[in-house]
Coordinates of C-alpha atoms in Angstrom, one line a residue:
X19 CA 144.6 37.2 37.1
X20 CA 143.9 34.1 34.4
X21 CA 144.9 31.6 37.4
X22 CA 142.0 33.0 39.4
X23 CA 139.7 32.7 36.6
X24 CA 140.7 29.6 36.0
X25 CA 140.2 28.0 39.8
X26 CA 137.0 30.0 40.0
X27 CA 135.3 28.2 36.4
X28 CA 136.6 24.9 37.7
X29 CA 135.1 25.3 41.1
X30 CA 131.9 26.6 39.2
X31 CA 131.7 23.9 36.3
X32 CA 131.8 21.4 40.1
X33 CA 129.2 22.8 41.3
X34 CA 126.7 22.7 38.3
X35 CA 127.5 19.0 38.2
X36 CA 126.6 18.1 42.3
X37 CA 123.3 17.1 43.5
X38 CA 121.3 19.3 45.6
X39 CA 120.6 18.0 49.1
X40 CA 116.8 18.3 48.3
X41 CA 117.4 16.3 44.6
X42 CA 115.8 13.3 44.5
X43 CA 117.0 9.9 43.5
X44 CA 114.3 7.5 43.0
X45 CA 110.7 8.1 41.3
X46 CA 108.1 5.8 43.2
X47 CA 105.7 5.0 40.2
X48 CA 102.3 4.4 41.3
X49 CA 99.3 3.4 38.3
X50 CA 96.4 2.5 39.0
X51 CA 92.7 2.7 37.3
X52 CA 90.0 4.7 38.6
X53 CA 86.0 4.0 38.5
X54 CA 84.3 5.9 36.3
X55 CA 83.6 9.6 37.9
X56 CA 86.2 9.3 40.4
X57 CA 89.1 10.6 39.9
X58 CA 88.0 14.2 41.2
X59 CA 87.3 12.4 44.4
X60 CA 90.8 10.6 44.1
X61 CA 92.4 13.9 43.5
X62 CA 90.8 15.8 46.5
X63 CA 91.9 12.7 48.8
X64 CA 95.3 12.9 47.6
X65 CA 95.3 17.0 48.4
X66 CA 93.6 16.1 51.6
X67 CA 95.5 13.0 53.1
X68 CA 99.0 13.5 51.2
X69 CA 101.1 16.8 53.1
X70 CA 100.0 15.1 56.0
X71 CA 101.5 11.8 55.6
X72 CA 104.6 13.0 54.1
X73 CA 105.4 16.0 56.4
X74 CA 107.6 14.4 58.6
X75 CA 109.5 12.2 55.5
X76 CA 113.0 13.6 55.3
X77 CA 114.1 11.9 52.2
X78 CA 110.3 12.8 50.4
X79 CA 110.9 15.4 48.0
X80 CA 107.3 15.8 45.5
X81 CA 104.8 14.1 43.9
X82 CA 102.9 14.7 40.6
X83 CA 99.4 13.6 40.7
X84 CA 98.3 13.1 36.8
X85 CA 95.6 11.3 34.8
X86 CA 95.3 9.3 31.5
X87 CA 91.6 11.0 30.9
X88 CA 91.1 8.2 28.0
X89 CA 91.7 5.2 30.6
X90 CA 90.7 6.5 33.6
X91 CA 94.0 5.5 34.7
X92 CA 95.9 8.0 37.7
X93 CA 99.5 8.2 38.2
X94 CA 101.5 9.5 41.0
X95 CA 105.5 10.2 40.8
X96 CA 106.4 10.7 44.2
X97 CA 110.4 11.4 44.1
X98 CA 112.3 10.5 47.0
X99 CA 116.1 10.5 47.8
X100 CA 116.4 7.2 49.4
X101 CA 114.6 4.0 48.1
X102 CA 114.5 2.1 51.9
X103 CA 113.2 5.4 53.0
X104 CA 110.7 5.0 50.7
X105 CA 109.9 1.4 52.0
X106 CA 110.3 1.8 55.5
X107 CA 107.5 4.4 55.0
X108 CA 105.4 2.5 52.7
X109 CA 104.8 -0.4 55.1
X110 CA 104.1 2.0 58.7
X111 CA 100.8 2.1 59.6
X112 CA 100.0 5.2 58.7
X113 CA 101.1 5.1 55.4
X114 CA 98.5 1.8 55.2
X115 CA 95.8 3.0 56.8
X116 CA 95.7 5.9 54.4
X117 CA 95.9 4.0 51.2
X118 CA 93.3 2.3 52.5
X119 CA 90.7 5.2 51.7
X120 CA 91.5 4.7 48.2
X121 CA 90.6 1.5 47.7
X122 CA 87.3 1.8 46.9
X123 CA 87.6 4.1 44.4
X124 CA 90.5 1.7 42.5
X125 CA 88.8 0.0 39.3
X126 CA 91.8 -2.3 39.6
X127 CA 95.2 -2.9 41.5
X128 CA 98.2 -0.3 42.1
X129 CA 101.4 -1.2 39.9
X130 CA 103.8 0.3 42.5
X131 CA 107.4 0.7 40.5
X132 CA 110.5 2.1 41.7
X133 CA 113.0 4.0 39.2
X134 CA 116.5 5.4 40.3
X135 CA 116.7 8.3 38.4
X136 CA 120.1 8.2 35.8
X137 CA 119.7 11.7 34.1
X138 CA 117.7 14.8 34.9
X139 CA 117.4 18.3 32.7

């Protein structure tokens, strides 16, 4: 009996330690700062134009929309599991031409920054 214990907690304690297929890899770190009174609008354009763009991104996991209220200053995480997914998508037309309704709300320019995520709990 303690052999099949044994084989079952190592083939347990394995797979605690793999990835899920849906985990992602990279964090796509995108800051920018808003004009005064529009990050609500930037926020509704993100709900509106975002599931769309990403729908049909197999290595797109999330993305966190958040705001510095102080600054003015919005930040979006968007995980992905492949970085040259993440810029093969970024340059398509689509992905351009959407960004490009944000623009005039931007009090300044993106930093676009692209982690590879080490450790996760």
């Amino acid at each position: 009996m303690k052999p099949l214990l044994l084989i079952f907690a190592v083939i347990w304690m394995a797979s605690c330690n793999s990835k899920p297929m849906d985990q992602a890899n990279f964090i796509v770190k995108t800051t920018v700062p808003i004009k005064a009174g529009q990050v609500d609008r930037v926020l509704d354009l993100f709900k509106a134009t975002n599931p769309e763009l990403v729908k049909d991104q197999d290595d797109w996991v999330k993305a966190v929309f958040s705001v510095h209220e102080e600054t003015n200053e919005v930040q979006v995480l968007a995980y992905w599991k492949d970085k040259d997914s993440y810029l093969y998508f970024s340059s398509s037309e689509k992905f351009l031409s959407t960004m490009s309704q944000f623009r005039p709300h931007f009090a300044g320019q993106p930093v676009i920054k692209i982690n590879r995520i080490l450790y996760e709990m």
